[in-house]
Coordinates of C-alpha atoms and ligand atoms in Angstrom, one line a residue:
X24 CA 4.4 -15.0 51.6
X25 CA 1.5 -16.8 50.0
X26 CA 3.5 -19.7 48.8
X27 CA 2.0 -22.0 51.4
X28 CA -1.4 -21.5 49.7
X29 CA 0.0 -22.9 46.5
X30 CA 1.0 -26.3 47.9
X31 CA -0.9 -28.9 45.9
X32 CA -3.5 -31.0 47.7
X33 CA -2.6 -34.7 47.4
X34 CA -5.7 -36.6 48.2
X35 CA -9.1 -36.1 46.6
X36 CA -11.9 -36.9 49.1
X37 CA -15.0 -37.9 47.2
X38 CA -18.0 -36.4 48.9
X39 CA -20.5 -33.6 48.2
X40 CA -20.9 -30.6 50.4
X41 CA -24.5 -29.9 51.4
X42 CA -25.6 -26.3 52.0
X43 CA -26.6 -26.0 55.6
X44 CA -28.1 -22.6 55.9
X45 CA -31.9 -23.2 55.9
X46 CA -33.0 -23.0 59.5
X47 CA -35.3 -25.6 61.1
X48 CA -37.6 -22.7 62.2
X49 CA -38.0 -21.5 58.6
X50 CA -38.9 -24.9 57.4
X51 CA -41.8 -25.1 59.9
X52 CA -43.3 -21.7 59.2
X53 CA -46.3 -21.7 57.0
X54 CA -46.6 -18.4 55.0
X55 CA -49.9 -16.6 54.3
X56 CA -52.0 -18.6 51.8
X57 CA -50.1 -21.8 52.4
X58 CA -53.1 -23.9 53.4
X59 CA -55.2 -22.8 50.4
X60 CA -52.3 -23.4 48.0
X61 CA -52.0 -26.6 46.0
X62 CA -49.5 -29.2 47.1
X63 CA -46.0 -29.2 45.7
X64 CA -46.3 -32.8 44.4
X65 CA -49.0 -31.9 41.8
X66 CA -47.0 -29.2 40.0
X67 CA -47.1 -30.4 36.4
X68 CA -44.0 -31.3 34.6
X69 CA -42.5 -33.9 32.2
X70 CA -41.9 -37.4 33.4
X71 CA -38.2 -38.0 34.3
X72 CA -36.4 -40.8 32.4
X73 CA -34.8 -43.6 34.5
X74 CA -31.4 -42.7 35.9
X75 CA -30.8 -39.4 33.9
X76 CA -34.1 -37.9 35.1
X77 CA -34.8 -34.6 33.3
X78 CA -31.1 -33.6 33.1
X79 CA -30.8 -34.6 29.5
X80 CA -33.0 -31.7 28.6
X81 CA -30.1 -29.3 29.3
X82 CA -27.9 -31.2 26.9
X83 CA -30.5 -31.2 24.1
X84 CA -30.1 -29.3 20.9
X85 CA -33.0 -27.0 21.8
X86 CA -31.5 -25.9 25.0
X87 CA -28.2 -25.3 23.4
X88 CA -29.3 -23.6 20.2
X89 CA -33.0 -22.7 20.5
X90 CA -33.8 -21.3 24.0
X91 CA -37.1 -19.9 22.8
X92 CA -38.3 -23.3 21.7
X93 CA -37.0 -25.1 24.8
X94 CA -38.9 -22.8 27.2
X95 CA -41.9 -22.3 25.0
X96 CA -42.6 -26.0 25.0
X97 CA -42.4 -26.3 28.8
X98 CA -44.4 -23.1 29.3
X99 CA -47.2 -23.9 26.9
X100 CA -47.5 -27.5 28.0
X101 CA -47.2 -27.0 31.8
X102 CA -47.9 -23.3 32.5
X103 CA -46.1 -20.7 34.5
X104 CA -44.6 -23.2 36.9
X105 CA -43.2 -26.5 35.7
X106 CA -41.4 -29.1 37.8
X107 CA -38.4 -30.7 36.2
X108 CA -38.2 -33.7 38.5
X109 CA -34.8 -35.4 39.0
X110 CA -32.2 -32.9 38.0
X111 CA -29.2 -34.6 39.6
X112 CA -31.7 -36.1 42.1
X113 CA -33.7 -33.0 43.0
X114 CA -36.6 -31.0 41.5
X115 CA -35.9 -27.8 39.6
X116 CA -38.9 -25.5 39.0
X117 CA -38.9 -23.7 35.7
X118 CA -40.9 -20.4 36.2
X119 CA -42.2 -18.2 33.5
X120 CA -43.9 -15.2 35.1
X121 CA -42.4 -11.9 36.4
X122 CA -44.9 -11.8 39.2
X123 CA -43.6 -15.1 40.4
X124 CA -40.0 -14.0 39.9
X125 CA -40.7 -11.0 42.1
X126 CA -42.4 -13.1 44.8
X127 CA -39.3 -15.4 44.8
X128 CA -36.9 -12.5 45.2
X129 CA -39.0 -10.9 47.9
X130 CA -38.8 -14.1 49.8
X131 CA -35.1 -14.9 49.3
X132 CA -34.2 -13.6 52.8
X133 CA -31.0 -11.9 53.8
X134 CA -28.8 -14.8 52.7
X135 CA -30.1 -15.8 49.3
X136 CA -28.9 -19.1 47.9
X137 CA -27.9 -19.6 44.3
X138 CA -27.3 -23.3 44.2
X139 CA -25.4 -25.0 41.5
X140 CA -21.7 -24.9 40.9
X141 CA -21.4 -28.3 42.6
X142 CA -18.2 -28.9 40.7
X143 CA -16.6 -25.6 41.9
X144 CA -17.8 -26.4 45.4
X145 CA -16.1 -29.8 45.3
X146 CA -12.9 -28.3 43.9
X147 CA -12.7 -25.6 46.5
X148 CA -14.0 -27.5 49.5
X149 CA -12.4 -30.9 48.9
X150 CA -10.0 -31.2 46.1
X151 CA -8.0 -28.0 46.8
X152 CA -9.3 -27.4 50.3
X153 CA -5.8 -26.5 51.4
X154 CA -5.8 -23.5 49.0
X155 CA -9.4 -22.4 49.0
X156 CA -11.0 -23.7 52.2
X157 CA -14.3 -23.5 50.3
X158 CA -14.0 -19.8 49.9
X159 CA -15.4 -17.6 47.1
X160 CA -18.6 -15.6 46.6
X161 CA -19.8 -18.0 43.8
X162 CA -19.8 -21.0 46.1
X163 CA -20.3 -19.8 49.7
X164 CA -23.7 -19.7 51.3
X165 CA -25.4 -18.4 54.4
X166 CA -23.7 -16.2 57.0
X167 CA -20.2 -16.9 55.6
X168 CA -21.3 -15.6 52.2
X169 CA -23.1 -12.6 53.7
X170 CA -20.1 -11.7 55.9
X171 CA -17.7 -11.5 52.9
X172 CA -20.1 -10.0 50.5
X173 CA -20.9 -7.1 52.9
X174 CA -17.1 -6.4 53.2
X175 CA -16.6 -6.5 49.4
X176 CA -19.7 -4.5 48.4
X177 CA -18.2 -1.1 49.3
X178 CA -15.3 -1.7 46.9
X179 CA -17.2 -3.0 43.9
X180 CA -20.8 -1.8 44.2
X181 CA -20.4 1.9 45.0
X182 CA -20.2 4.1 41.9
X183 CA -17.7 6.3 43.7
X184 CA -15.2 3.5 44.2
X185 CA -15.8 2.0 40.7
X186 CA -15.3 5.3 38.9
X187 CA -11.7 5.4 40.2
X188 CA -10.9 2.8 37.5
X189 CA -12.2 4.9 34.6
X190 CA -8.7 6.1 33.5
X191 CA -7.3 2.6 33.5
X192 CA -10.3 1.3 31.5
X193 CA -9.7 4.2 29.0
X194 CA -6.1 3.1 28.6
X195 CA -7.0 -0.5 27.8
X196 CA -9.9 0.5 25.5
X197 CA -7.5 2.8 23.6
X198 CA -5.1 -0.1 23.1
X199 CA -7.9 -2.2 21.9
X200 CA -8.7 0.4 19.2
X201 CA -5.0 0.1 18.1
X202 CA -5.3 -3.6 18.1
X203 CA -8.4 -3.5 15.9
X204 CA -6.5 -1.2 13.5
X205 CA -3.9 -3.9 13.2
X206 CA -6.4 -6.7 12.8
X207 CA -8.3 -4.8 10.0
X208 CA -5.1 -4.2 8.0
X209 CA -5.6 -7.1 5.6
X210 CA -9.2 -6.9 4.4
X211 CA -11.2 -4.7 6.9
X212 CA -12.7 -7.8 8.4
X213 CA -12.2 -8.9 12.0
X214 CA -10.7 -12.4 12.2
X215 CA -12.9 -15.4 12.9
X216 CA -11.5 -15.5 16.5
X217 CA -12.4 -11.9 17.2
X218 CA -14.2 -13.2 20.3
X219 CA -10.8 -14.3 21.7
X220 CA -9.6 -10.7 21.0
X221 CA -12.5 -9.4 23.0
X222 CA -11.6 -11.8 25.8
X223 CA -8.0 -10.5 25.7
X224 CA -9.3 -6.9 26.1
X225 CA -11.5 -8.1 29.0
X226 CA -8.5 -9.8 30.7
X227 CA -6.3 -6.8 30.2
X228 CA -8.9 -4.6 31.7
X229 CA -9.7 -6.7 34.7
X230 CA -5.9 -7.2 35.2
X231 CA -5.3 -3.5 35.5
X232 CA -8.3 -3.1 37.8
X233 CA -7.5 -5.9 40.2
X234 CA -3.7 -5.8 40.2
X235 CA -2.8 -2.4 38.7
X236 CA -0.7 -4.5 36.2
X237 CA -0.6 -4.7 32.4
X238 CA -0.6 -8.3 31.3
X239 CA 0.3 -7.5 27.7
X240 CA -2.8 -9.2 26.3
X241 CA -3.2 -6.6 23.5
X242 CA 0.4 -6.6 22.4
X243 CA 1.3 -8.2 19.0
X244 CA 2.6 -11.4 20.7
X245 CA 1.1 -11.9 24.1
X246 CA 2.6 -14.7 26.3
X247 CA 1.2 -18.2 25.8
X248 CA 0.1 -18.0 29.4
X249 CA -2.5 -15.3 28.5
X250 CA -4.0 -17.4 25.7
X251 CA -4.0 -20.5 27.9
X252 CA -5.6 -18.6 30.8
X253 CA -8.4 -17.3 28.6
X254 CA -9.0 -20.7 26.9
X255 CA -9.0 -22.4 30.3
X256 CA -11.6 -20.1 31.7
X257 CA -13.8 -20.6 28.6
X258 CA -13.3 -24.4 28.8
X259 CA -14.1 -24.4 32.5
X260 CA -17.5 -22.8 32.0
X261 CA -18.3 -25.5 29.5
X262 CA -17.2 -28.3 31.8
X263 CA -18.9 -26.8 34.8
X264 CA -22.1 -26.8 32.9
X265 CA -21.7 -30.5 31.9
X266 CA -20.8 -31.6 35.4
X267 CA -23.4 -29.6 37.2
X268 CA -26.3 -30.3 35.0
X269 CA -26.0 -34.0 34.3
X270 CA -26.3 -37.2 36.3
X271 CA -23.0 -38.2 34.8
X272 CA -21.4 -35.2 36.6
X273 CA -21.9 -36.8 40.0
X274 CA -20.4 -40.1 38.8
X275 CA -17.6 -38.3 37.2
X276 CA -16.6 -36.6 40.5
X277 CA -17.2 -39.7 42.5
X278 CA -15.0 -42.0 40.4
X279 CA -12.5 -39.3 39.4
X280 CA -13.4 -39.8 35.7
X281 CA -12.0 -38.0 32.7
X282 CA -14.5 -35.1 32.7
X283 CA -13.8 -34.3 36.4
X284 CA -10.0 -34.8 35.9
X285 CA -10.1 -32.3 33.0
X286 CA -12.0 -29.8 35.2
X287 CA -9.4 -30.1 38.0
X288 CA -6.6 -29.7 35.4
X289 CA -8.0 -26.4 34.1
X290 CA -8.9 -25.1 37.6
X291 CA -5.4 -25.9 38.7
X292 CA -4.0 -24.0 35.8
X293 CA -6.2 -20.9 36.4
X294 CA -5.3 -21.1 40.1
X295 CA -1.5 -21.3 39.4
X296 CA -1.4 -18.5 36.8
X297 CA -3.7 -16.1 38.8
X298 CA -1.9 -16.7 42.0
X299 CA 1.4 -16.2 40.3
X300 CA 0.2 -12.8 39.0
X301 CA -1.2 -12.0 42.5
X302 CA 2.0 -12.9 44.3
X303 CA 4.0 -10.7 41.9
X304 CA 1.6 -7.8 42.6
X305 CA 2.0 -8.5 46.4
X306 CA 5.7 -8.4 46.2
X307 CA 5.8 -5.1 44.4
X308 CA 3.2 -3.3 46.5
X309 CA 3.8 0.4 46.9
X310 CA 2.6 1.1 50.4
X311 CA 2.7 4.9 49.9
X312 CA 0.2 4.9 47.1
X313 CA -2.8 7.2 47.8
X314 CA -6.1 5.3 48.5
X315 CA -7.7 6.3 45.2
X316 CA -4.9 4.7 43.2
X317 CA -5.0 1.4 44.9
X318 CA -5.8 -1.7 43.0
X319 CA -8.8 -3.9 44.0
X320 CA -6.4 -6.5 45.4
X321 CA -4.7 -3.9 47.6
X322 CA -8.1 -2.8 48.9
X323 CA -9.2 -6.4 49.5
X324 CA -6.0 -7.1 51.5
X325 CA -7.4 -5.0 54.3
X326 CA -10.2 -7.6 54.7
X327 CA -8.1 -10.8 54.8
X328 CA -5.1 -12.0 52.8
X329 CA -6.4 -15.4 51.8
X330 CA -9.8 -13.9 50.8
X331 CA -8.0 -11.1 48.9
X332 CA -6.2 -13.6 46.8
X333 CA -9.3 -15.7 46.1
X334 CA -11.6 -12.8 45.4
X335 CA -9.0 -11.3 43.0
X336 CA -8.7 -14.7 41.3
X337 CA -12.5 -14.9 41.0
X338 CA -12.7 -11.4 39.5
X339 CA -10.1 -12.2 37.0
X340 CA -11.8 -15.5 35.9
X341 CA -15.3 -14.1 36.2
X342 CA -14.3 -11.0 34.3
X343 CA -13.2 -12.5 31.0
X344 CA -15.8 -14.5 29.1
X345 CA -18.7 -12.6 30.7
X346 CA -17.6 -9.1 29.7
X347 CA -16.1 -10.4 26.4
X348 CA -19.3 -12.2 25.3
X349 CA -21.6 -9.4 26.2
X350 CA -19.4 -6.9 24.3
X351 CA -19.4 -9.2 21.3
X352 CA -23.2 -9.4 21.2
X353 CA -23.5 -5.6 21.4
X354 CA -21.1 -5.1 18.5
X355 CA -23.0 -7.6 16.4
X356 CA -26.4 -5.9 17.1
X357 CA -24.8 -2.5 16.2
X358 CA -23.4 -3.9 12.9
X359 CA -26.8 -5.4 12.1
X360 CA -28.8 -2.3 12.9
X361 CA -27.3 0.5 11.0
X362 CA -29.9 3.1 12.1
X363 CA -29.1 2.4 15.7
X364 CA -25.3 2.6 15.0
X365 CA -25.8 5.9 13.2
X366 CA -27.8 7.4 16.1
X367 CA -25.2 6.2 18.6
X368 CA -22.4 7.7 16.6
X369 CA -24.1 11.0 16.4
X370 CA -24.4 11.0 20.2
X371 CA -20.7 10.1 20.5
X372 CA -19.5 12.7 17.9
X373 CA -21.1 15.4 19.9
X374 CA -19.7 14.2 23.3
X375 CA -16.3 13.2 21.9
X376 CA -15.4 15.7 19.1
X377 CA -11.8 14.3 19.2
X378 CA -11.7 10.6 18.8
X379 CA -9.0 10.2 21.3
X380 CA -10.7 12.0 24.1
X381 CA -10.9 9.8 27.2
X382 CA -14.3 9.0 28.5
X383 CA -15.0 10.6 31.9
X384 CA -17.8 10.1 34.4
X385 CA -19.2 13.4 33.3
X386 CA -19.1 12.5 29.6
X387 CA -20.6 9.1 30.3
X388 CA -23.5 10.8 32.1
X389 CA -24.3 12.5 28.8
X390 CA -24.6 9.3 26.8
X391 CA -28.1 8.0 27.4
X392 CA -28.3 6.3 24.0
X393 CA -25.1 4.3 24.6
X394 CA -26.6 3.0 27.8
X395 CA -29.9 2.1 26.1
X396 CA -28.0 0.2 23.4
X397 CA -26.2 -1.9 26.0
X398 CA -29.4 -2.6 27.9
X399 CA -31.2 -3.6 24.7
X400 CA -28.4 -6.0 23.7
X401 CA -28.4 -7.5 27.2
X402 CA -32.2 -8.0 27.0
X403 CA -31.8 -10.0 23.8
X404 CA -28.5 -11.7 24.6
X405 CA -27.8 -11.8 28.3
X406 CA -25.0 -14.1 29.3
X407 CA -27.4 -16.0 31.6
X408 CA -30.6 -17.3 30.1
X409 CA -32.3 -17.0 33.6
X410 CA -31.5 -16.6 37.2
X411 CA -31.4 -19.3 39.8
X412 CA -32.5 -19.3 43.5
X413 CA -33.1 -21.9 46.1
X414 CA -36.1 -21.3 48.4
X415 CA -34.8 -20.5 51.9
X416 CA -38.2 -20.9 53.5
X417 CA -41.6 -22.2 52.6
X418 CA -43.2 -20.0 50.1
X419 CA -46.4 -19.9 47.9
X420 CA -45.5 -19.4 44.3
X421 CA -48.1 -19.3 41.5
X422 CA -50.7 -21.0 43.8
X423 CA -48.5 -23.9 44.9
X424 CA -46.8 -24.8 48.2
X425 CA -43.1 -24.6 47.6
X426 CA -41.1 -26.0 50.5
X427 CA -37.7 -24.6 51.6
X428 CA -34.8 -26.0 49.7
X429 CA -36.2 -26.2 46.2
X430 CA -34.3 -24.8 43.2
X431 CA -36.2 -22.3 41.1
X432 CA -35.0 -21.3 37.6
X433 CA -36.5 -18.0 36.4
X434 CA -36.7 -17.9 32.6
X435 CA -35.7 -14.3 32.0
X436 CA -34.4 -14.6 28.4
X437 CA -37.5 -16.4 27.2
X438 CA -39.8 -13.7 28.7
X439 CA -37.6 -10.9 27.5
X440 CA -38.1 -12.1 23.9
X441 CA -41.9 -12.2 24.3
X442 CA -44.2 -9.5 22.9
X443 CA -46.2 -9.7 26.0
X444 CA -43.5 -7.9 27.9
X445 CA -41.6 -6.0 25.2
X446 CA -43.5 -4.8 22.1
X447 CA -41.7 -5.9 18.9
X448 CA -39.6 -8.0 21.2
X449 CA -37.4 -9.7 18.6
X450 CA -36.3 -6.3 17.3
X451 CA -33.3 -4.3 18.5
X452 CA -34.9 -1.1 19.6
X453 CA -32.8 0.8 22.3
X454 CA -35.3 3.6 22.3
X455 CA -37.5 1.4 24.6
X456 CA -35.0 2.2 27.4
X457 CA -34.9 6.0 27.0
X458 CA -36.8 8.1 29.4
X459 CA -37.9 10.4 26.6
X460 CA -39.8 7.6 24.7
X461 CA -43.5 7.7 25.2
X462 CA -46.4 5.5 24.1
X463 CA -46.3 1.8 23.7
X464 CA -42.5 1.7 23.8
X465 CA -42.1 3.8 27.0
X466 CA -39.8 2.3 29.6
X467 CA -42.6 2.9 32.0
X468 CA -44.4 -0.2 30.6
X469 CA -41.4 -2.4 31.3
X470 CA -41.8 -4.9 34.0
X471 CA -38.6 -4.6 36.1
X472 CA -38.3 -8.3 36.8
X473 CA -38.2 -9.5 33.1
X474 CA -34.8 -8.4 31.9
X475 CA -32.3 -8.9 34.7
X476 CA -28.9 -9.4 33.0
X477 CA -27.0 -9.0 36.3
X478 CA -29.5 -10.9 38.5
X479 CA -31.3 -9.2 41.4
X480 CA -30.9 -8.2 45.0
X481 CA -28.3 -8.9 47.6
X482 CA -26.8 -11.8 45.5
X483 CA -26.7 -10.0 42.2
X484 CA -23.5 -9.7 40.2
X485 CA -20.7 -8.1 42.2
X486 CA -19.0 -7.1 38.9
X487 CA -22.0 -5.3 37.5
X488 CA -20.7 -1.8 37.9
X489 CA -17.2 -2.6 36.7
X490 CA -18.4 -4.6 33.7
X491 CA -20.9 -1.9 32.7
X492 CA -18.3 0.8 32.8
X493 CA -15.8 -1.3 30.9
X494 CA -18.4 -2.0 28.2
X495 CA -19.6 1.6 28.0
X496 CA -16.1 2.8 27.5
X497 CA -15.0 0.3 24.9
X498 CA -18.2 0.5 22.9
X499 CA -18.1 4.3 22.9
X500 CA -14.5 4.2 21.6
X501 CA -15.2 1.5 18.9
X502 CA -18.2 3.3 17.5
X503 CA -16.5 6.7 17.7
X504 CA -13.6 5.3 15.7
X505 CA -15.1 2.7 13.3
X506 CA -18.0 2.0 11.1
X507 CA -19.2 -1.6 11.6
X508 CA -21.0 -3.6 9.0
X509 CA -22.3 -7.2 9.0
X510 CA -21.8 -9.1 5.7
X511 CA -22.4 -12.6 7.1
X512 CA -25.4 -14.8 7.7
X513 CA -27.4 -13.9 10.9
X514 CA -25.5 -14.7 14.0
X515 CA -26.2 -18.0 15.8
X516 CA -26.5 -17.8 19.6
X517 CA -25.7 -20.8 21.8
X518 CA -25.9 -21.7 25.5
X519 CA -23.0 -23.5 27.3
X520 CA -23.6 -22.2 30.8
X521 CA -23.1 -18.8 29.3
X522 CA -25.5 -17.7 26.5
X523 CA -23.9 -15.7 23.7
X524 CA -22.7 -15.4 20.1
X525 CA -21.7 -18.6 18.4
X526 CA -20.7 -17.8 14.8
X527 CA -17.4 -16.1 14.1
X528 CA -17.7 -12.4 14.8
X529 CA -16.4 -11.3 11.4
X530 CA -17.3 -7.6 11.7
X531 CA -16.5 -5.5 8.6
X532 CA -14.7 -2.5 9.9
X533 CA -14.0 0.9 8.3
X534 CA -12.0 3.7 10.0
X535 CA -14.0 6.9 10.4
Ligands
HEM25 C1 -21.3 -8.3 31.3 C2 -20.7 -8.9 32.3 C3 -21.4 -9.7 33.4 C4 -22.6 -10.2 33.5 C5 -23.8 -10.1 32.5 C6 -22.7 -10.9 34.8 C7 -23.9 -11.5 35.2 C8 -24.0 -12.2 36.5 C9 -25.1 -12.8 37.0 C10 -26.5 -12.9 36.2 C11 -24.9 -13.3 38.2 C12 -25.9 -14.0 39.1 C13 -26.6 -12.9 39.9 C14 -27.8 -13.5 40.7 O1 -27.8 -14.6 41.1 O2 -28.7 -12.6 41.1 C15 -23.5 -12.9 38.5 C16 -22.9 -13.2 39.7 C17 -21.5 -12.9 39.9 N1 -20.7 -12.2 39.1 FE1 -21.1 -11.4 37.3 N2 -21.5 -10.8 35.4 C18 -20.7 -10.1 34.6 C19 -19.4 -9.7 34.9 C20 -18.7 -10.0 36.1 C21 -17.4 -9.5 36.4 C22 -16.6 -8.5 35.6 C23 -17.1 -10.0 37.6 C24 -15.9 -9.8 38.5 C25 -15.3 -8.6 38.6 C26 -18.3 -10.8 38.1 C27 -18.3 -11.5 39.3 C28 -19.5 -12.1 39.7 C29 -19.5 -12.8 41.0 C30 -18.4 -13.0 42.0 C31 -20.8 -13.3 41.2 C32 -21.4 -14.0 42.4 C33 -22.0 -13.0 43.4 C34 -22.5 -13.6 44.6 O3 -23.0 -14.7 44.6 O4 -22.4 -12.9 45.7 N3 -19.2 -10.7 37.1 N4 -23.0 -12.2 37.4

């Protein structure tokens, strides 16, 4: 049925797609305060180097390994708004104030633009146009994006529909506990590639949600395909960052150089494997299944077949390293902070007297500390170091005139690790998210625009509810079943598009 979608595109046209959803009227409107604001051109910022501009900064060691230093230097030198001129030919504003973040979001309009992903855009709109026709929530903009997003929201953003997947998530989390038991058999220590194991759990989980299919990732010997799919997704994120953030990225696409060819090779692999899984799911569809047992793919089919395939593929690829990395960071913080782990286990022992009890919506509602632990870990180690938006109209930010069409990076992680917004900000203190906490640490003092691990507003993460539920279930099961300890040096964190744990996650694990 869908085989025609899989025909490979022969010719690579070499051009860039421009986003065309900023209206001329919006460009001409002057918002309140515009005339009194300072002109865009005088926003301070470091001088760009010839050719590479300021792009090199995103490849620097500080950006990769020391986010606090990278942003602190820009913030302290240039203030709450800094203009990084010439990032692939355009300005990118780096913003360090929650009041400005809020202003930015309040002015993003009904079709917010999150620019970037030029490589993915090129791949979907040009290289493999015959398959994708530019489609996908990550790359689409304007009315086309809005049209699809509003059809998909009821499936993924409503708690009622997301809760339907709880029993599948329990099944996979249960298998992950068995997998950990096997892994700990030798010396009670998780292997150096435990992050890959977490990615396998994430893929198995998203596989059952999207396709109602077990992919066998947690079996003793999963197929080579599963490993290769995970590795391709991880590698693609790294390449996407390199291509999208550097001047070399443009050249690489234009002249079909090694970097771009590698990107296309991995994208092709992910497309082939995911579409194979999706085609198999399509061929074995049970049309008599009740609505509440249908996979995400079956629900998406009602919208449009091609979109159902592409959205399912996006969910599979977006649901691996994101959820895996986040979960890895939470486990590390719990192993490092024994008092927190103990308190969480007490909550879990009460809610789950039997270790094998499946988590239900009702039980999860009784686990406020679990939720606080996850929020706290995502404050300190969100997978995105900040959120990106493009101004869709003229707006005044921080006293400056910002015209429509400017990229704005909001530095959430840097602010989340500042004592100005979170007392004892470098410490792992889940209590700050509990409604019962009073005084300095009360959640009432938290500025809601500082820590935004899933973004904000109409364009926020579509997988937020699914990912949160998956993480809650697996963390509850792990901590209910195992004592975690950390006998290694402190974890290193790194940014390669996604931010997250870098050192091997060699957790010391003991069965309870
Ligand atoms: C812990 C796991 C995850 C985190 C922390 C996360 C975080 C994010 C963030 C920060 C954004 C950008 C939001 C914005 O611009 O305001 C985003 C977008 C997105 N995420 Fe996630 N994500 C996670 C898991 C997932 C999963 C499991 C899926 C798929 C099921 C997914 C699919 C997407 C998609 C499709 C978008 C683009 C939405 C749009 O532009 O309309 N994410 N995610």
